[in-house]
Amino acid sequence: MVEFLTDTAVLAMLRARDAVQWMKDAAVAAHRGQLHAPARIRADIGAGSLVVTAGHLDGHWYGYRAYDTFGLVAGDQVVVVHDAELGRVHAMAVGAELGPRRTGAIGGAAADTFATADASRLALIGAGTQAWTQLWAIDAVRDLSEVRVFTRDPVHAEGFARRAREQLGLDCTPSRSARDAVDGADLVVCATPSNEPVLAYDWLTPGAYVATLGPKQMGRHEVDAEFLEAADVVVTDSRAQALEHDPPTTVVGTRVEDHLQELGAVLDGAATGRTSHDQVCVFYSVGLAGTEPYLLAKLTGLA
């Protein structure tokens, strides 16, 4: 019998701390070559595309996520995982929650690995779904004393802050500008659709952790190459996806390219990551492929 999960079931079953740990495990498995996660495949179908990402955890499962770029309101994604021994479909999730929660959990894994242990003041630039799931995950790994959120729509920012207060019990307030939000923050998350930089390096406090979730293409990016080159440590969840993307990302051809670390390598002890409290560490999130079926397999008991 195939286990079928809706968004309601995903939200009822998934705990942020578990999701963060599972994404750490996935990153280490990818580093060790146990999780096979090729680059995404895009099929153009007229006014939009179908995009597929796939993964295979040796000896356990294989599966994929499929989503479209039509921009429709529902925006349902399909995640399917097969039992690797039998080949049968073990579970399927349909909806709009599993994908963003997985991205948030990867962000939580990075924050837990690269933010200072005492980091407690979070700035969010952006107030959409990705910002929310980053907050959901980071709240599970750090004791947040203050959260500030900035987006260009003050009503949206106030609604986000109210939700954070009511659902997560956090001290969350809107900021008048991105700079105001970032001032004094030791955790900074950019989760915007912006084609232009939304963050300046000289706004940061020493030792800050910064995550960029939004656009990363040459000529279309929320954090520019100069910002990345100024940082002490830049890490990603997949070097291959960061360096082989078409069109090229902002790290290609820069000084960052040769020193770009991978989350799984740091977690596995093969790379150093942060080495001092005052270093600025940037997480360059590209969405390690195969992690949606990884999460679905964990949720449904297929180790």
Coordinates of N, CA and C in Angstrom, one line a residue, residues 153-282:
D153 N 6.6 45.4 1.3 CA 5.1 45.6 1.7 C 5.0 45.6 3.2
P154 N 4.8 46.7 3.8 CA 4.7 46.8 5.3 C 3.6 45.9 5.8
V155 N 2.5 45.8 5.1 CA 1.3 44.9 5.6 C 1.8 43.5 5.6
H156 N 2.5 43.0 4.6 CA 3.0 41.7 4.5 C 4.0 41.4 5.7
A157 N 4.9 42.4 5.9 CA 5.8 42.2 7.0 C 5.1 42.1 8.4
E158 N 4.1 42.9 8.6 CA 3.4 42.9 9.9 C 2.6 41.6 10.0
G159 N 2.1 41.0 8.9 CA 1.4 39.8 9.0 C 2.4 38.6 9.3
F160 N 3.6 38.7 8.7 CA 4.6 37.7 9.0 C 5.0 37.8 10.5
A161 N 5.2 39.0 11.0 CA 5.6 39.1 12.4 C 4.6 38.6 13.3
R162 N 3.3 38.9 13.0 CA 2.2 38.4 13.8 C 2.2 36.9 13.9
R163 N 2.3 36.3 12.7 CA 2.4 34.8 12.6 C 3.5 34.2 13.5
A164 N 4.7 34.9 13.4 CA 5.8 34.4 14.2 C 5.5 34.5 15.7
R165 N 4.9 35.5 16.1 CA 4.6 35.7 17.5 C 3.5 34.7 17.9
E166 N 2.5 34.5 17.1 CA 1.4 33.6 17.5 C 1.7 32.1 17.4
Q167 N 2.4 31.7 16.3 CA 2.7 30.3 16.1 C 4.0 29.8 16.7
L168 N 5.0 30.7 16.8 CA 6.3 30.2 17.3 C 6.7 30.9 18.6
G169 N 5.9 31.8 19.1 CA 6.1 32.5 20.3 C 7.4 33.4 20.3
L170 N 7.7 33.9 19.2 CA 8.9 34.7 19.0 C 8.7 36.2 19.1
D171 N 9.7 36.9 19.6 CA 9.6 38.4 19.6 C 10.0 38.8 18.2
C172 N 9.0 39.0 17.4 CA 9.3 39.4 15.9 C 8.6 40.7 15.6
T173 N 9.3 41.6 15.0 CA 8.8 42.9 14.6 C 9.2 43.3 13.2
P174 N 8.4 44.0 12.5 CA 8.8 44.5 11.2 C 9.9 45.6 11.3
S175 N 10.7 45.8 10.3 CA 11.7 46.8 10.2 C 11.4 47.8 9.1
R176 N 11.9 49.0 9.2 CA 11.6 50.0 8.2 C 12.4 49.8 6.9
S177 N 13.6 49.2 7.1 CA 14.5 49.0 6.0 C 15.3 47.7 6.2
A178 N 15.9 47.2 5.1 CA 16.8 46.0 5.2 C 17.9 46.3 6.2
R179 N 18.5 47.5 6.1 CA 19.6 47.9 6.9 C 19.2 47.9 8.4
D180 N 18.0 48.4 8.7 CA 17.5 48.4 10.1 C 17.4 47.0 10.6
A181 N 16.9 46.1 9.8 CA 16.7 44.7 10.2 C 18.0 44.1 10.5
V182 N 19.0 44.3 9.7 CA 20.3 43.7 9.8 C 21.2 44.2 10.9
D183 N 20.9 45.5 11.3 CA 21.8 46.2 12.3 C 21.8 45.3 13.6
G184 N 23.0 44.9 13.9 CA 23.2 44.1 15.2 C 22.9 42.7 15.1
A185 N 22.3 42.2 14.0 CA 21.9 40.8 13.9 C 23.1 39.9 13.7
D186 N 23.1 38.7 14.4 CA 24.1 37.7 14.2 C 23.7 36.6 13.3
L187 N 22.4 36.6 12.9 CA 21.9 35.7 11.9 C 21.1 36.5 10.9
V188 N 21.5 36.4 9.6 CA 20.8 37.1 8.5 C 20.4 36.2 7.4
V189 N 19.1 36.2 7.1 CA 18.6 35.4 6.0 C 18.0 36.2 4.9
C190 N 18.5 36.1 3.7 CA 17.9 36.8 2.5 C 17.1 35.8 1.8
A191 N 15.8 36.0 1.7 CA 14.9 35.1 0.9 C 13.9 35.9 0.1
T192 N 14.5 36.4 -1.0 CA 13.7 37.4 -1.8 C 13.8 36.9 -3.3
P193 N 12.9 37.4 -4.1 CA 13.0 37.2 -5.6 C 13.8 38.3 -6.3
S194 N 14.5 39.1 -5.5 CA 15.2 40.3 -6.0 C 16.2 40.0 -7.1
N195 N 16.2 40.8 -8.1 CA 17.3 40.7 -9.2 C 18.5 41.6 -8.9
E196 N 18.4 42.4 -7.8 CA 19.4 43.3 -7.4 C 19.8 43.0 -5.9
P197 N 21.1 43.3 -5.5 CA 21.5 43.1 -4.2 C 20.6 43.8 -3.1
V198 N 20.3 43.0 -2.1 CA 19.4 43.5 -1.0 C 20.2 43.7 0.3
L199 N 21.5 43.4 0.3 CA 22.3 43.4 1.5 C 23.7 43.9 1.2
A200 N 24.3 44.8 2.0 CA 25.6 45.3 1.9 C 26.5 44.7 3.0
Y201 N 27.8 44.4 2.6 CA 28.6 43.7 3.6 C 28.9 44.5 4.8
D202 N 29.0 45.8 4.6 CA 29.4 46.7 5.7 C 28.2 46.9 6.7
W203 N 27.1 46.3 6.5 CA 26.0 46.3 7.4 C 26.2 45.3 8.5
L204 N 27.0 44.3 8.3 CA 27.1 43.1 9.1 C 27.9 43.3 10.4
T205 N 27.4 42.6 11.4 CA 28.2 42.6 12.7 C 29.3 41.5 12.5
P206 N 30.5 41.7 13.2 CA 31.5 40.6 13.1 C 30.9 39.3 13.6
G207 N 31.3 38.2 12.9 CA 30.8 36.9 13.3 C 29.4 36.5 12.8
A208 N 28.8 37.4 11.9 CA 27.5 37.1 11.4 C 27.5 35.9 10.5
Y209 N 26.3 35.2 10.6 CA 26.0 34.1 9.7 C 25.0 34.7 8.7
V210 N 25.2 34.5 7.4 CA 24.3 35.0 6.4 C 23.9 33.9 5.4
A211 N 22.6 33.8 5.1 CA 22.1 32.8 4.2 C 21.5 33.5 3.0
T212 N 21.8 33.1 1.8 CA 21.1 33.7 0.6 C 20.3 32.5 -0.1
L213 N 19.0 32.7 -0.1 CA 18.1 31.7 -0.7 C 17.6 32.1 -2.1
G214 N 17.7 33.4 -2.4 CA 17.1 33.9 -3.7 C 18.0 33.8 -4.9
P215 N 17.7 34.5 -5.9 CA 18.4 34.4 -7.2 C 19.9 34.5 -7.1
K216 N 20.6 33.7 -7.9 CA 22.1 33.7 -7.8 C 22.8 33.7 -9.1
Q217 N 22.1 34.1 -10.1 CA 22.6 34.1 -11.5 C 23.4 35.4 -11.8
M218 N 24.4 35.3 -12.7 CA 25.1 36.4 -13.1 C 24.1 37.5 -13.6
G219 N 24.1 38.7 -13.1 CA 23.2 39.7 -13.5 C 21.9 39.7 -12.9
R220 N 21.6 38.7 -12.0 CA 20.3 38.6 -11.4 C 20.5 37.9 -10.0
H221 N 20.7 38.7 -9.0 CA 21.1 38.1 -7.7 C 20.8 39.0 -6.5
E222 N 20.4 38.4 -5.4 CA 20.1 39.2 -4.2 C 21.3 39.5 -3.4
V223 N 22.4 38.8 -3.6 CA 23.7 39.0 -2.9 C 24.8 38.9 -4.0
D224 N 25.6 40.0 -4.1 CA 26.5 40.0 -5.3 C 27.9 39.3 -5.0
A225 N 28.7 39.2 -6.1 CA 30.0 38.5 -6.0 C 30.9 39.2 -5.0
E226 N 30.9 40.5 -5.0 CA 31.8 41.2 -4.1 C 31.5 40.9 -2.7
F227 N 30.2 40.8 -2.3 CA 29.8 40.4 -1.0 C 30.4 39.1 -0.6
L228 N 30.3 38.1 -1.5 CA 30.8 36.7 -1.3 C 32.3 36.7 -1.1
E229 N 33.0 37.5 -1.9 CA 34.4 37.6 -1.9 C 34.9 38.2 -0.6
A230 N 34.1 39.1 0.0 CA 34.5 39.7 1.3 C 34.3 38.8 2.5
A231 N 33.5 37.8 2.4 CA 33.2 36.9 3.5 C 34.4 36.0 3.8
D232 N 34.5 35.6 5.1 CA 35.6 34.7 5.5 C 35.4 33.3 5.0
V233 N 34.1 32.8 5.1 CA 33.8 31.4 4.7 C 32.5 31.5 3.9
V234 N 32.5 30.8 2.7 CA 31.3 30.6 1.9 C 31.1 29.1 1.7
V235 N 29.9 28.7 2.0 CA 29.6 27.2 2.0 C 28.3 27.1 1.2
T236 N 28.2 25.9 0.6 CA 26.9 25.6 -0.1 C 26.5 24.2 0.2
D237 N 25.3 23.8 -0.2 CA 24.9 22.5 0.1 C 25.2 21.6 -1.1
S238 N 25.6 22.1 -2.2 CA 26.1 21.3 -3.4 C 27.0 22.1 -4.2
R239 N 28.3 21.8 -4.2 CA 29.2 22.5 -5.1 C 28.9 22.2 -6.5
A240 N 28.5 21.0 -6.9 CA 28.2 20.7 -8.3 C 27.1 21.6 -8.8
Q241 N 26.0 21.7 -8.0 CA 24.9 22.5 -8.5 C 25.2 24.0 -8.5
A242 N 26.1 24.4 -7.6 CA 26.5 25.8 -7.6 C 27.4 26.2 -8.7
L243 N 28.2 25.3 -9.2 CA 29.2 25.6 -10.2 C 28.8 25.2 -11.6
E244 N 27.8 24.3 -11.7 CA 27.4 23.8 -13.0 C 26.0 24.3 -13.5
H245 N 25.5 25.3 -12.7 CA 24.2 25.8 -13.1 C 24.2 26.6 -14.4
D246 N 23.1 26.5 -15.1 CA 23.0 27.2 -16.4 C 21.7 28.1 -16.3
P247 N 21.8 29.4 -16.3 CA 23.0 30.2 -16.5 C 24.0 30.2 -15.3
P248 N 25.2 30.6 -15.5 CA 26.2 30.5 -14.4 C 25.8 31.3 -13.1
T249 N 26.2 30.8 -12.0 CA 25.9 31.5 -10.7 C 27.0 32.6 -10.5
T250 N 26.8 33.3 -9.4 CA 27.7 34.4 -9.1 C 29.0 34.0 -8.5
V251 N 29.2 32.7 -8.2 CA 30.5 32.3 -7.7 C 31.4 31.9 -8.8
V252 N 30.9 31.6 -10.0 CA 31.7 31.1 -11.1 C 32.7 32.2 -11.6
G253 N 33.9 31.8 -11.7 CA 34.9 32.8 -12.2 C 35.4 33.8 -11.1
T254 N 35.0 33.6 -9.9 CA 35.5 34.5 -8.8 C 36.4 33.8 -7.9
R255 N 37.0 34.5 -6.9 CA 37.9 33.9 -6.0 C 37.2 32.9 -5.1
V256 N 35.9 33.1 -5.0 CA 35.1 32.2 -4.1 C 35.1 30.7 -4.7
E257 N 35.1 30.6 -6.0 CA 34.9 29.3 -6.6 C 35.9 28.2 -6.1
D258 N 37.2 28.6 -5.9 CA 38.1 27.6 -5.5 C 38.0 27.2 -4.0
H259 N 37.4 28.1 -3.3 CA 37.4 27.9 -1.8 C 36.0 27.7 -1.3
L260 N 35.0 27.4 -2.2 CA 33.7 27.2 -1.8 C 33.6 25.8 -1.1
Q261 N 33.1 25.9 0.1 CA 33.0 24.6 0.9 C 31.7 24.0 0.8
E262 N 31.5 22.8 1.2 CA 30.3 22.0 1.1 C 29.8 21.7 2.5
L263 N 28.6 21.9 2.8 CA 28.0 21.6 4.1 C 28.3 20.2 4.5
G264 N 28.1 19.2 3.7 CA 28.3 17.8 4.1 C 29.8 17.5 4.4
A265 N 30.7 18.2 3.7 CA 32.1 18.0 4.0 C 32.5 18.5 5.4
V266 N 31.9 19.7 5.7 CA 32.2 20.2 7.0 C 31.6 19.3 8.1
L267 N 30.4 18.9 7.9 CA 29.7 18.0 8.9 C 30.5 16.7 9.1
D268 N 31.1 16.3 8.0 CA 31.8 15.0 8.1 C 33.3 15.1 8.5
G269 N 33.7 16.4 8.8 CA 35.1 16.6 9.2 C 36.1 16.7 8.2
A270 N 35.7 16.8 6.9 CA 36.6 16.9 5.8 C 36.9 18.3 5.4
A271 N 36.2 19.3 5.9 CA 36.5 20.7 5.7 C 36.3 21.4 7.0
T272 N 36.9 22.6 7.1 CA 37.0 23.3 8.4 C 35.8 24.1 8.8
G273 N 35.2 24.8 7.8 CA 34.1 25.7 8.2 C 34.6 26.9 9.0
R274 N 33.8 27.4 9.9 CA 34.1 28.5 10.8 C 35.3 28.1 11.7
T275 N 36.3 29.0 11.9 CA 37.4 28.7 12.8 C 37.5 29.8 13.9
S276 N 36.7 30.9 13.8 CA 36.8 31.9 14.9 C 35.4 32.5 15.0
H277 N 35.2 33.1 16.2 CA 33.9 33.7 16.5 C 33.6 34.9 15.6
D278 N 34.6 35.6 15.2 CA 34.4 36.9 14.4 C 34.3 36.7 12.9
Q279 N 34.5 35.5 12.4 CA 34.4 35.3 11.0 C 32.9 35.4 10.5
V280 N 32.8 36.0 9.3 CA 31.5 36.1 8.6 C 31.4 34.9 7.7
C281 N 30.3 34.1 7.9 CA 30.1 32.9 7.2 C 28.8 33.0 6.3
V282 N 28.9 32.7 5.1 CA 27.8 32.8 4.2 C 27.4 31.4 3.7

